[in-house]
């Protein structure tokens, strides 16, 4: 009989921010296939005899190709194992979780999904920046900044993003923050728009940097901001806590 795969979101960094369902699944797993960005403390919750396979990706570093990750999940489930695929934040927010779901489904493996708190929403909140605020913004947009505006692999409409008055959250955007912020200003977004970067949200070493759209890239360079970090652009990034 085949086992199953459960896609589990670990939350944004603090081990306490996994869901109760996610923790139960981790404790019950025969095999845990884990990313490197997940809170390490949570893996101590695994059974003593559970097999832990680290496949994570570090930006521009060592990684396991997605096809191989899919195979690992299918192979272990085929052997009857209860497999947890453990990913940072939410599995479906720039996590390739649904590719894994599809690969398992194609092999006849049952899949479950346990959501995680995504850093796209909570990253700002953990640093005191709300993603929406009544009377300030009626929505938010989350985009990936892993390729710069103008790159042929980038299919975002930057003029549209610049014109929107919604909170804009940029994930994987540390490297190309200068190009992204320049493109938004060129597209008409006010360079005085409040901007913030939250590095390592939810972790003891969390850092918050506040600036403006026009100056945040330089400020982030000076502060030596490194991934993982989310950038939040919009009025919410400048709201006082008191
Ligand atoms: N599935 C994840 C996102 C994966 S993409 C989620 O839902 O949170 C990786 C990007 O997520 C990083 O480049 C960064 O932009 C963001 N990220 C993940 N963890 C973070 C953290 N603790 N603090 C700030 N940003 C984080």
Coordinates of N, CA and C and ligand atoms in Angstrom, one line a residue:
X1 N 0.8 -1.2 0.0 CA 0.0 0.0 0.0 C 0.9 1.3 0.0
X2 N 0.5 2.2 -0.8 CA 1.3 3.4 -0.8 C 1.1 4.3 0.4
X3 N 2.1 5.1 0.7 CA 1.9 6.1 1.8 C 1.3 7.3 1.3
X4 N 1.7 8.4 1.9 CA 1.1 9.7 1.5 C 2.2 10.8 1.7
X5 N 1.9 11.9 1.1 CA 2.8 13.1 1.3 C 1.9 14.2 1.8
X6 N 2.4 14.9 2.9 CA 1.8 16.1 3.4 C 2.7 17.3 3.2
X7 N 2.2 18.2 2.5 CA 2.9 19.5 2.3 C 2.6 20.4 3.6
X8 N 3.7 20.6 4.3 CA 3.5 21.4 5.6 C 4.2 22.7 5.5
X9 N 3.5 23.8 5.8 CA 4.2 25.1 5.9 C 4.7 25.3 7.3
X10 N 6.0 25.7 7.4 CA 6.7 25.9 8.7 C 6.4 27.2 9.3
X11 N 5.9 28.2 8.6 CA 5.8 29.5 9.1 C 7.1 30.3 8.8
X12 N 7.1 31.6 9.2 CA 8.1 32.5 8.8 C 9.4 32.4 9.5
X13 N 9.6 31.7 10.5 CA 11.0 31.6 11.1 C 11.0 31.2 12.5
X14 N 10.1 31.8 13.3 CA 10.0 31.4 14.7 C 9.4 30.0 14.8
X15 N 10.0 29.0 15.5 CA 9.5 27.7 15.6 C 8.1 27.7 16.2
X16 N 7.7 28.6 17.0 CA 6.4 28.6 17.6 C 5.3 29.0 16.6
X17 N 5.7 29.4 15.4 CA 4.7 29.9 14.5 C 4.2 28.8 13.5
X18 N 4.6 27.6 13.7 CA 4.0 26.5 12.9 C 2.6 26.3 13.4
X19 N 1.7 25.7 12.6 CA 0.4 25.4 13.1 C 0.3 24.1 13.9
X20 N -0.7 24.0 14.7 CA -0.9 22.8 15.5 C -0.9 21.5 14.6
X21 N -1.7 21.7 13.5 CA -1.8 20.6 12.5 C -0.4 20.2 11.9
X22 N 0.4 21.3 11.6 CA 1.7 21.1 11.1 C 2.6 20.3 12.1
X23 N 2.5 20.7 13.3 CA 3.4 20.1 14.4 C 3.0 18.6 14.5
X24 N 1.7 18.3 14.5 CA 1.2 16.9 14.6 C 1.7 16.1 13.5
X25 N 1.7 16.7 12.3 CA 2.2 15.9 11.1 C 3.7 15.6 11.2
X26 N 4.4 16.6 11.7 CA 5.9 16.4 11.9 C 6.2 15.3 12.8
X27 N 5.4 15.3 13.9 CA 5.7 14.3 15.0 C 5.3 12.9 14.5
X28 N 4.4 12.8 13.5 CA 4.0 11.5 13.1 C 4.7 11.0 11.9
X29 N 5.6 11.8 11.3 CA 6.2 11.5 10.0 C 7.2 10.4 10.1
X30 N 7.2 9.5 9.0 CA 8.3 8.5 8.9 C 9.5 9.2 8.2
X31 N 9.2 10.1 7.3 CA 10.2 10.8 6.5 C 9.9 12.2 6.4
X32 N 10.9 13.1 6.7 CA 10.7 14.5 6.5 C 11.7 15.1 5.5
X33 N 11.1 15.6 4.4 CA 11.9 16.2 3.4 C 11.9 17.7 3.6
X34 N 13.0 18.3 4.0 CA 13.0 19.7 4.5 C 13.8 20.7 3.7
X35 N 13.4 21.9 3.7 CA 14.1 23.0 3.2 C 15.1 23.5 4.2
X36 N 16.1 24.3 3.8 CA 17.0 24.9 4.8 C 16.5 26.1 5.5
X37 N 15.4 26.7 4.9 CA 14.9 28.0 5.6 C 14.0 27.7 6.7
X38 N 13.7 26.4 7.0 CA 12.7 26.1 8.0 C 13.4 26.3 9.4
X39 N 12.6 26.6 10.4 CA 13.2 26.7 11.8 C 13.8 25.4 12.2
X40 N 15.0 25.4 12.5 CA 15.7 24.1 12.8 C 15.1 23.4 14.1
X41 N 14.7 24.2 15.1 CA 14.2 23.6 16.3 C 13.0 22.7 16.0
X42 N 12.3 22.9 15.0 CA 11.1 22.1 14.7 C 11.5 20.7 14.3
X43 N 12.6 20.5 13.8 CA 13.0 19.2 13.3 C 13.3 18.3 14.6
X44 N 13.5 18.9 15.7 CA 13.7 18.1 16.9 C 12.4 17.5 17.4
X45 N 11.3 17.9 16.8 CA 10.0 17.3 17.1 C 9.8 16.0 16.4
X46 N 10.7 15.7 15.4 CA 10.5 14.5 14.6 C 10.7 13.3 15.5
X47 N 10.1 12.1 15.1 CA 10.4 10.9 15.9 C 11.8 10.5 15.8
X48 N 12.3 9.9 16.8 CA 13.8 9.5 16.8 C 14.2 8.7 15.6
X49 N 13.2 7.8 15.1 CA 13.6 7.0 14.0 C 13.1 7.6 12.6
X50 N 12.7 8.8 12.6 CA 12.3 9.4 11.4 C 13.5 9.7 10.5
X51 N 13.4 9.6 9.2 CA 14.5 9.9 8.3 C 14.3 11.4 7.9
X52 N 15.4 12.2 8.1 CA 15.3 13.6 7.7 C 16.2 13.8 6.5
X53 N 15.6 14.3 5.4 CA 16.3 14.6 4.2 C 16.3 16.0 3.9
X54 N 17.5 16.7 3.9 CA 17.6 18.1 3.6 C 17.8 18.3 2.1
X55 N 16.9 19.1 1.5 CA 17.0 19.3 0.1 C 17.0 20.8 -0.3
X56 N 17.1 21.6 0.7 CA 16.8 23.0 0.6 C 17.6 23.7 -0.5
X57 N 17.2 24.9 -0.8 CA 17.9 25.8 -1.7 C 18.4 27.0 -1.0
X58 N 19.6 27.3 -1.2 CA 20.1 28.6 -0.7 C 20.4 29.4 -1.9
X59 N 20.1 30.8 -1.9 CA 20.2 31.6 -3.1 C 21.6 31.4 -3.7
X60 N 21.6 31.1 -4.9 CA 22.9 30.9 -5.7 C 23.8 29.9 -5.0
X61 N 23.3 29.0 -4.2 CA 24.2 28.0 -3.5 C 23.8 26.6 -3.9
X62 N 24.1 25.7 -3.0 CA 23.9 24.3 -3.2 C 22.4 24.1 -3.2
X63 N 21.9 23.2 -4.1 CA 20.5 22.9 -4.1 C 20.2 21.6 -4.8
X64 N 19.0 21.1 -4.5 CA 18.6 19.8 -5.1 C 17.6 20.2 -6.2
X65 N 17.8 19.8 -7.4 CA 16.8 20.2 -8.5 C 15.4 19.7 -8.1
X66 N 14.4 20.5 -8.5 CA 13.0 20.3 -8.2 C 12.6 18.9 -8.6
X67 N 13.1 18.5 -9.8 CA 12.6 17.1 -10.3 C 13.1 16.0 -9.3
X68 N 14.3 16.2 -8.8 CA 14.8 15.2 -7.8 C 14.0 15.2 -6.5
X69 N 13.6 16.5 -6.1 CA 12.8 16.5 -4.9 C 11.5 15.8 -5.1
X70 N 10.9 16.0 -6.3 CA 9.6 15.3 -6.6 C 9.8 13.8 -6.5
X71 N 10.9 13.3 -7.1 CA 11.2 11.9 -7.1 C 11.4 11.4 -5.7
X72 N 12.1 12.1 -4.9 CA 12.3 11.7 -3.5 C 11.0 11.5 -2.8
X73 N 10.1 12.5 -2.9 CA 8.7 12.4 -2.3 C 8.0 11.1 -2.8
X74 N 8.0 11.0 -4.1 CA 7.2 9.8 -4.7 C 7.8 8.5 -4.2
X75 N 9.2 8.4 -4.3 CA 9.8 7.1 -4.0 C 9.5 6.7 -2.5
X76 N 9.6 7.6 -1.6 CA 9.3 7.3 -0.2 C 7.9 6.9 0.0
X77 N 7.0 7.7 -0.6 CA 5.6 7.4 -0.4 C 5.2 6.1 -1.0
X78 N 5.8 5.7 -2.1 CA 5.6 4.4 -2.8 C 6.0 3.3 -1.9
X79 N 7.0 3.5 -1.0 CA 7.4 2.5 -0.1 C 6.5 2.4 1.1
X80 N 5.4 3.2 1.1 CA 4.4 3.1 2.2 C 4.7 4.1 3.3
X81 N 5.6 5.0 3.1 CA 6.0 5.9 4.1 C 5.0 7.1 4.2
X82 N 4.9 7.6 5.4 CA 4.2 8.8 5.7 C 5.2 10.0 5.6
X83 N 5.1 10.7 4.5 CA 6.2 11.7 4.2 C 5.7 13.1 4.4
X84 N 6.4 13.9 5.2 CA 6.1 15.3 5.3 C 7.1 16.1 4.5
X85 N 6.6 16.9 3.6 CA 7.4 17.9 2.9 C 7.3 19.2 3.6
X86 N 8.4 19.6 4.2 CA 8.4 20.7 5.2 C 9.1 21.9 4.5
X87 N 8.3 23.0 4.4 CA 8.8 24.2 3.7 C 8.6 25.4 4.5
X88 N 9.4 26.4 4.2 CA 9.3 27.7 4.9 C 8.1 28.5 4.5
X89 N 7.5 29.2 5.5 CA 6.3 30.0 5.2 C 5.2 29.1 4.8
X90 N 4.5 29.4 3.7 CA 3.4 28.6 3.2 C 4.0 27.9 1.9
X91 N 3.6 26.6 1.8 CA 4.2 25.8 0.6 C 3.8 26.4 -0.7
X92 N 2.7 27.1 -0.8 CA 2.2 27.6 -2.1 C 2.6 29.0 -2.4
X93 N 3.3 29.7 -1.5 CA 3.8 31.1 -1.8 C 5.3 31.0 -2.2
X94 N 5.5 31.0 -3.5 CA 6.9 30.9 -4.1 C 7.6 29.7 -3.5
X95 N 6.9 28.6 -3.3 CA 7.5 27.5 -2.6 C 7.5 26.2 -3.5
X96 N 6.9 26.3 -4.7 CA 6.9 25.2 -5.6 C 6.1 24.0 -5.1
X97 N 5.3 24.3 -4.0 CA 4.6 23.2 -3.4 C 3.6 22.5 -4.3
X98 N 3.0 23.3 -5.2 CA 2.0 22.7 -6.1 C 2.6 21.8 -7.1
X99 N 3.8 22.1 -7.5 CA 4.5 21.2 -8.5 C 4.7 19.9 -7.8
X100 N 5.0 19.9 -6.5 CA 5.2 18.6 -5.8 C 3.9 17.9 -5.7
X101 N 2.8 18.6 -5.4 CA 1.5 18.0 -5.4 C 1.2 17.3 -6.7
X102 N 1.4 18.1 -7.8 CA 1.1 17.5 -9.1 C 2.0 16.2 -9.4
X103 N 3.2 16.3 -9.0 CA 4.1 15.1 -9.3 C 3.6 13.9 -8.5
X104 N 3.2 14.1 -7.3 CA 2.7 13.0 -6.4 C 1.4 12.5 -7.0
X105 N 0.5 13.5 -7.4 CA -0.8 13.1 -7.9 C -0.6 12.2 -9.2
X106 N 0.4 12.6 -10.0 CA 0.6 11.9 -11.3 C 1.1 10.5 -11.0
X107 N 1.7 10.3 -9.8 CA 2.2 8.9 -9.4 C 1.1 8.2 -8.6
X108 N 0.0 8.8 -8.4 CA -1.1 8.2 -7.7 C -0.9 8.3 -6.2
X109 N -0.1 9.2 -5.7 CA 0.1 9.3 -4.3 C -0.8 10.4 -3.7
X110 N -1.6 10.0 -2.6 CA -2.4 11.0 -2.0 C -1.6 12.1 -1.3
X111 N -2.1 13.3 -1.4 CA -1.4 14.5 -0.9 C -2.4 15.3 0.0
X112 N -1.8 15.8 1.1 CA -2.5 16.8 1.9 C -1.7 18.0 2.0
X113 N -2.4 19.1 2.4 CA -1.7 20.4 2.5 C -2.1 21.0 3.9
X114 N -1.0 21.4 4.6 CA -1.2 22.1 5.9 C -0.6 23.5 5.7
X115 N -1.4 24.5 5.6 CA -0.9 25.9 5.3 C 0.1 26.3 6.4
X116 N 1.0 27.2 6.0 CA 1.9 27.9 7.0 C 1.7 29.4 6.9
X117 N 2.1 30.1 7.9 CA 2.0 31.5 7.9 C 3.1 32.0 6.9
X118 N 2.7 32.8 5.9 CA 3.7 33.2 4.9 C 4.4 34.5 5.4
X119 N 5.7 34.5 5.1 CA 6.5 35.7 5.4 C 6.0 36.9 4.6
X120 N 5.3 36.6 3.5 CA 4.8 37.7 2.7 C 3.8 38.6 3.4
X121 N 3.0 38.0 4.3 CA 2.1 38.7 5.1 C 2.6 39.0 6.5
X122 N 3.2 38.0 7.1 CA 3.6 38.2 8.5 C 5.0 38.8 8.7
X123 N 5.8 38.8 7.6 CA 7.1 39.4 7.7 C 7.1 40.9 8.2
X124 N 6.2 41.6 7.6 CA 6.0 43.0 8.0 C 5.4 43.1 9.4
X125 N 4.4 42.3 9.6 CA 3.7 42.3 10.9 C 4.6 42.0 12.1
X126 N 5.5 41.1 11.9 CA 6.4 40.7 13.0 C 7.3 41.9 13.3
X127 N 7.5 42.8 12.4 CA 8.3 44.0 12.7 C 7.4 45.2 13.0
X128 N 6.1 45.0 13.1 CA 5.2 46.1 13.5 C 4.7 46.9 12.2
X129 N 4.7 46.2 11.1 CA 4.1 46.8 9.9 C 2.9 46.0 9.4
X130 N 1.7 46.6 9.4 CA 0.6 45.8 9.0 C 0.5 45.8 7.5
X131 N 0.0 44.7 7.0 CA -0.1 44.6 5.5 C -1.3 45.4 4.9
X132 N -2.3 45.6 5.7 CA -3.4 46.5 5.4 C -3.7 47.3 6.6
X133 N -4.3 48.5 6.4 CA -4.8 49.3 7.5 C -6.0 50.1 7.1
X134 N -7.0 50.1 7.8 CA -8.3 50.7 7.4 C -8.0 52.2 7.2
X135 N -8.5 52.7 6.1 CA -8.3 54.1 5.7 C -6.9 54.4 5.1
X136 N -6.1 53.4 5.0 CA -4.7 53.6 4.4 C -4.6 52.8 3.1
X137 N -4.9 51.5 3.2 CA -4.8 50.7 2.0 C -5.8 49.6 2.0
X138 N -6.4 49.3 0.9 CA -7.5 48.3 0.9 C -7.0 47.0 0.3
X139 N -5.7 46.8 0.2 CA -5.3 45.6 -0.3 C -3.8 45.5 -0.4
X140 N -3.3 44.4 -0.9 CA -1.8 44.2 -1.0 C -1.5 43.3 -2.2
X141 N -0.3 43.5 -2.7 CA 0.2 42.7 -3.8 C 1.5 42.1 -3.4
X142 N 1.7 40.8 -3.7 CA 2.9 40.2 -3.3 C 3.6 39.7 -4.6
X143 N 4.8 40.2 -4.8 CA 5.5 39.8 -6.1 C 6.9 39.2 -5.7
X144 N 7.4 38.5 -6.7 CA 8.8 38.0 -6.6 C 9.8 38.9 -7.3
X145 N 10.8 39.2 -6.6 CA 11.9 40.1 -7.3 C 13.1 39.3 -7.6
X146 N 13.0 38.0 -7.9 CA 14.2 37.2 -8.1 C 14.8 37.5 -9.5
X147 N 14.0 38.1 -10.4 CA 14.6 38.6 -11.7 C 14.3 40.1 -11.8
X148 N 15.1 40.9 -12.3 CA 14.9 42.3 -12.3 C 13.9 42.7 -13.4
X149 N 13.3 43.9 -13.2 CA 12.4 44.4 -14.3 C 13.2 44.5 -15.6
X150 N 12.5 44.2 -16.7 CA 13.2 44.3 -18.0 C 13.8 43.0 -18.4
X151 N 14.0 42.1 -17.4 CA 14.6 40.8 -17.8 C 13.5 40.0 -18.5
X152 N 14.0 39.2 -19.5 CA 13.0 38.5 -20.3 C 12.2 37.5 -19.5
X153 N 12.7 37.0 -18.3 CA 12.0 36.1 -17.5 C 11.0 36.8 -16.6
X154 N 11.0 38.1 -16.6 CA 10.1 38.8 -15.7 C 8.8 39.2 -16.4
X155 N 7.7 38.7 -16.0 CA 6.4 39.0 -16.7 C 5.5 39.9 -15.8
X156 N 6.1 40.6 -14.8 CA 5.3 41.5 -14.0 C 5.1 42.8 -14.8
X157 N 3.9 43.4 -14.6 CA 3.6 44.7 -15.3 C 4.0 45.8 -14.3
X158 N 5.2 46.3 -14.4 CA 5.7 47.2 -13.4 C 5.0 48.6 -13.4
X159 N 4.5 49.0 -14.6 CA 3.7 50.2 -14.6 C 2.5 50.1 -13.8
X160 N 1.8 48.9 -14.0 CA 0.6 48.7 -13.2 C 0.9 48.6 -11.7
X161 N 2.0 48.0 -11.3 CA 2.4 47.9 -9.9 C 2.7 49.3 -9.4
X162 N 3.3 50.1 -10.2 CA 3.7 51.5 -9.7 C 2.4 52.3 -9.5
X163 N 1.4 52.1 -10.4 CA 0.2 52.9 -10.3 C -0.8 52.5 -9.2
X164 N -0.6 51.2 -8.8 CA -1.5 50.7 -7.7 C -1.2 51.4 -6.4
X165 N -2.2 51.7 -5.6 CA -1.9 52.4 -4.3 C -1.9 51.3 -3.2
X166 N -1.8 50.1 -3.6 CA -1.9 49.0 -2.6 C -0.5 48.8 -2.0
X167 N -0.5 48.1 -0.8 CA 0.8 47.7 -0.3 C 1.5 46.8 -1.2
X168 N 2.8 46.9 -1.4 CA 3.5 46.0 -2.4 C 4.6 45.3 -1.6
X169 N 4.5 44.0 -1.6 CA 5.5 43.2 -0.9 C 6.4 42.5 -1.9
X170 N 7.7 42.7 -1.7 CA 8.6 42.1 -2.7 C 9.4 41.0 -1.9
X171 N 9.3 39.8 -2.5 CA 10.0 38.6 -1.9 C 11.2 38.4 -2.8
X172 N 12.2 37.7 -2.2 CA 13.4 37.4 -3.0 C 14.0 38.6 -3.7
X173 N 13.9 39.7 -3.1 CA 14.2 41.0 -3.8 C 15.4 41.7 -3.3
X174 N 16.2 41.1 -2.5 CA 17.4 41.9 -2.0 C 18.3 42.3 -3.1
X175 N 18.7 41.3 -4.0 CA 19.7 41.6 -5.0 C 19.3 42.7 -6.0
X176 N 18.0 42.6 -6.4 CA 17.6 43.6 -7.4 C 16.8 44.7 -6.9
X177 N 16.9 45.0 -5.6 CA 16.2 46.1 -5.0 C 16.4 47.5 -5.7
X178 N 17.7 47.8 -6.1 CA 17.9 49.0 -6.8 C 17.1 49.1 -8.1
X179 N 17.2 48.1 -8.9 CA 16.4 48.1 -10.2 C 14.9 48.2 -10.0
X180 N 14.5 47.4 -9.0 CA 13.0 47.4 -8.7 C 12.5 48.7 -8.3
X181 N 13.2 49.4 -7.3 CA 12.7 50.6 -6.8 C 12.8 51.7 -7.9
X182 N 13.9 51.7 -8.7 CA 14.0 52.7 -9.8 C 12.9 52.5 -10.8
X183 N 12.6 51.3 -11.1 CA 11.5 51.0 -12.1 C 10.2 51.5 -11.5
X184 N 9.9 51.4 -10.2 CA 8.6 51.8 -9.7 C 8.6 53.4 -9.7
X185 N 9.7 54.0 -9.4 CA 9.7 55.5 -9.5 C 9.5 55.9 -11.0
X186 N 10.2 55.2 -11.9 CA 10.1 55.6 -13.3 C 8.6 55.4 -13.8
X187 N 7.9 54.4 -13.1 CA 6.5 54.1 -13.5 C 5.6 55.1 -12.8
X188 N 6.1 56.0 -12.0 CA 5.2 57.0 -11.5 C 4.9 56.9 -10.0
X189 N 5.4 55.9 -9.3 CA 5.2 55.8 -7.8 C 6.1 56.9 -7.2
X190 N 5.5 57.6 -6.2 CA 6.2 58.7 -5.5 C 7.4 58.2 -4.8
X191 N 8.6 58.8 -5.1 CA 9.8 58.3 -4.4 C 9.8 58.5 -2.9
X192 N 8.8 59.3 -2.4 CA 8.7 59.5 -1.0 C 7.8 58.5 -0.3
X193 N 7.3 57.6 -1.1 CA 6.5 56.5 -0.5 C 7.2 55.8 0.6
X194 N 6.6 55.6 1.7 CA 7.3 54.8 2.8 C 7.7 53.4 2.3
X195 N 8.9 53.0 2.8 CA 9.4 51.6 2.4 C 10.1 51.0 3.6
X196 N 10.1 49.7 3.7 CA 10.7 49.0 4.8 C 11.3 47.7 4.3
X197 N 12.4 47.3 4.9 CA 12.9 45.9 4.7 C 12.9 45.2 6.0
X198 N 12.4 44.0 6.1 CA 12.5 43.2 7.3 C 13.4 42.0 6.9
X199 N 14.5 41.9 7.6 CA 15.4 40.8 7.4 C 15.2 39.8 8.5
X200 N 15.2 38.5 8.2 CA 15.0 37.4 9.2 C 13.8 37.6 10.1
X201 N 12.7 38.0 9.6 CA 11.5 38.2 10.4 C 11.2 37.0 11.3
X202 N 10.9 37.3 12.5 CA 10.5 36.2 13.4 C 11.7 35.5 14.1
X203 N 12.9 35.9 13.7 CA 14.0 35.2 14.3 C 14.7 36.2 15.2
X204 N 15.5 35.7 16.2 CA 16.1 36.6 17.2 C 17.0 37.7 16.5
X205 N 17.5 37.4 15.3 CA 18.4 38.4 14.6 C 17.6 39.3 13.7
X206 N 16.3 39.3 13.8 CA 15.5 40.2 12.9 C 16.0 41.6 12.9
X207 N 16.0 42.2 11.7 CA 16.3 43.6 11.5 C 15.3 44.3 10.7
X208 N 14.9 45.5 11.1 CA 13.9 46.3 10.4 C 14.6 47.6 9.9
X209 N 14.5 47.9 8.7 CA 15.1 49.1 8.1 C 13.9 49.9 7.5
X210 N 13.7 51.2 7.9 CA 12.7 52.0 7.3 C 13.3 53.1 6.5
X211 N 12.7 53.4 5.3 CA 13.2 54.5 4.5 C 12.1 54.9 3.6
X212 N 12.5 55.4 2.4 CA 11.5 55.7 1.3 C 11.8 54.9 0.1
X213 N 10.8 54.9 -0.8 CA 11.0 54.1 -2.0 C 12.3 54.6 -2.8
X214 N 12.5 55.9 -2.7 CA 13.7 56.4 -3.4 C 15.0 56.1 -2.8
X215 N 15.0 55.8 -1.5 CA 16.3 55.6 -0.8 C 16.5 54.3 -0.2
X216 N 15.5 53.4 -0.2 CA 15.6 52.1 0.5 C 16.7 51.2 0.0
X217 N 16.9 51.2 -1.3 CA 17.9 50.3 -1.9 C 19.3 50.7 -1.4
X218 N 19.6 52.0 -1.4 CA 20.9 52.4 -0.9 C 21.0 52.1 0.6
X219 N 20.0 52.4 1.3 CA 20.0 52.1 2.8 C 20.2 50.6 3.1
X220 N 19.6 49.8 2.3 CA 19.7 48.3 2.5 C 21.1 47.9 2.1
X221 N 21.7 48.5 1.1 CA 23.1 48.2 0.8 C 24.0 48.6 1.9
X222 N 23.8 49.8 2.4 CA 24.7 50.3 3.5 C 24.5 49.4 4.8
X223 N 23.3 49.0 5.0 CA 23.1 48.1 6.2 C 23.5 46.7 6.0
X224 N 23.9 46.4 4.8 CA 24.3 45.0 4.4 C 23.1 44.0 4.6
X225 N 21.9 44.4 4.2 CA 20.8 43.5 4.3 C 21.0 42.3 3.4
X226 N 20.7 41.1 4.0 CA 20.9 39.8 3.3 C 19.6 39.0 3.3
X227 N 19.4 38.1 2.3 CA 18.3 37.3 2.4 C 18.3 36.3 3.6
X228 N 17.2 35.9 4.1 CA 15.9 36.2 3.7 C 15.4 37.6 4.2
X229 N 14.8 38.3 3.3 CA 14.2 39.6 3.7 C 13.0 39.9 2.8
X230 N 12.0 40.6 3.4 CA 10.9 41.1 2.6 C 10.9 42.6 2.6
X231 N 10.6 43.2 1.4 CA 10.5 44.6 1.3 C 9.0 45.0 1.2
X232 N 8.6 46.0 2.0 CA 7.2 46.4 2.0 C 7.2 47.9 1.5
X233 N 6.5 48.2 0.5 CA 6.4 49.5 -0.1 C 4.9 50.0 0.1
X234 N 4.8 51.2 0.5 CA 3.4 51.7 0.6 C 3.2 52.4 2.0
X235 N 2.1 53.1 2.1 CA 1.9 53.9 3.3 C 2.0 53.1 4.6
X236 N 1.6 51.8 4.5 CA 1.7 51.0 5.8 C 3.1 50.9 6.3
X237 N 4.1 51.0 5.5 CA 5.5 50.9 5.9 C 5.9 52.1 6.8
X238 N 5.1 53.2 6.8 CA 5.4 54.4 7.5 C 4.5 54.7 8.7
X239 N 3.6 53.7 9.0 CA 2.7 54.0 10.1 C 3.3 53.9 11.4
X240 N 3.1 54.9 12.3 CA 3.7 54.8 13.6 C 2.9 53.8 14.4
X241 N 3.6 53.2 15.4 CA 3.0 52.1 16.2 C 2.2 52.8 17.3
X242 N 2.6 54.0 17.8 CA 1.8 54.7 18.8 C 0.9 55.7 18.2
Ligands
LIG1 N1 7.1 30.1 1.0 C1 7.8 31.2 1.7 C2 8.5 32.1 0.7 C3 9.6 31.3 -0.1 S1 10.5 32.4 -1.1 C4 6.7 32.0 2.5 O1 5.5 31.8 2.3 O2 7.2 32.8 3.4 C5 11.8 32.9 -0.1 C6 11.6 34.4 0.3 O3 10.7 34.5 1.3 C7 12.9 35.1 0.8 O4 13.7 35.5 -0.3 C8 12.3 36.2 1.5 O5 11.8 37.3 0.6 C9 11.0 35.6 2.1 N2 11.3 35.1 3.5 C10 11.2 33.9 4.0 N3 11.5 33.8 5.3 C11 11.7 35.1 5.7 C12 12.0 35.7 7.0 N4 12.1 34.9 8.1 N5 12.1 37.0 7.0 C13 12.0 37.7 5.9 N6 11.7 37.2 4.7 C14 11.6 35.9 4.6

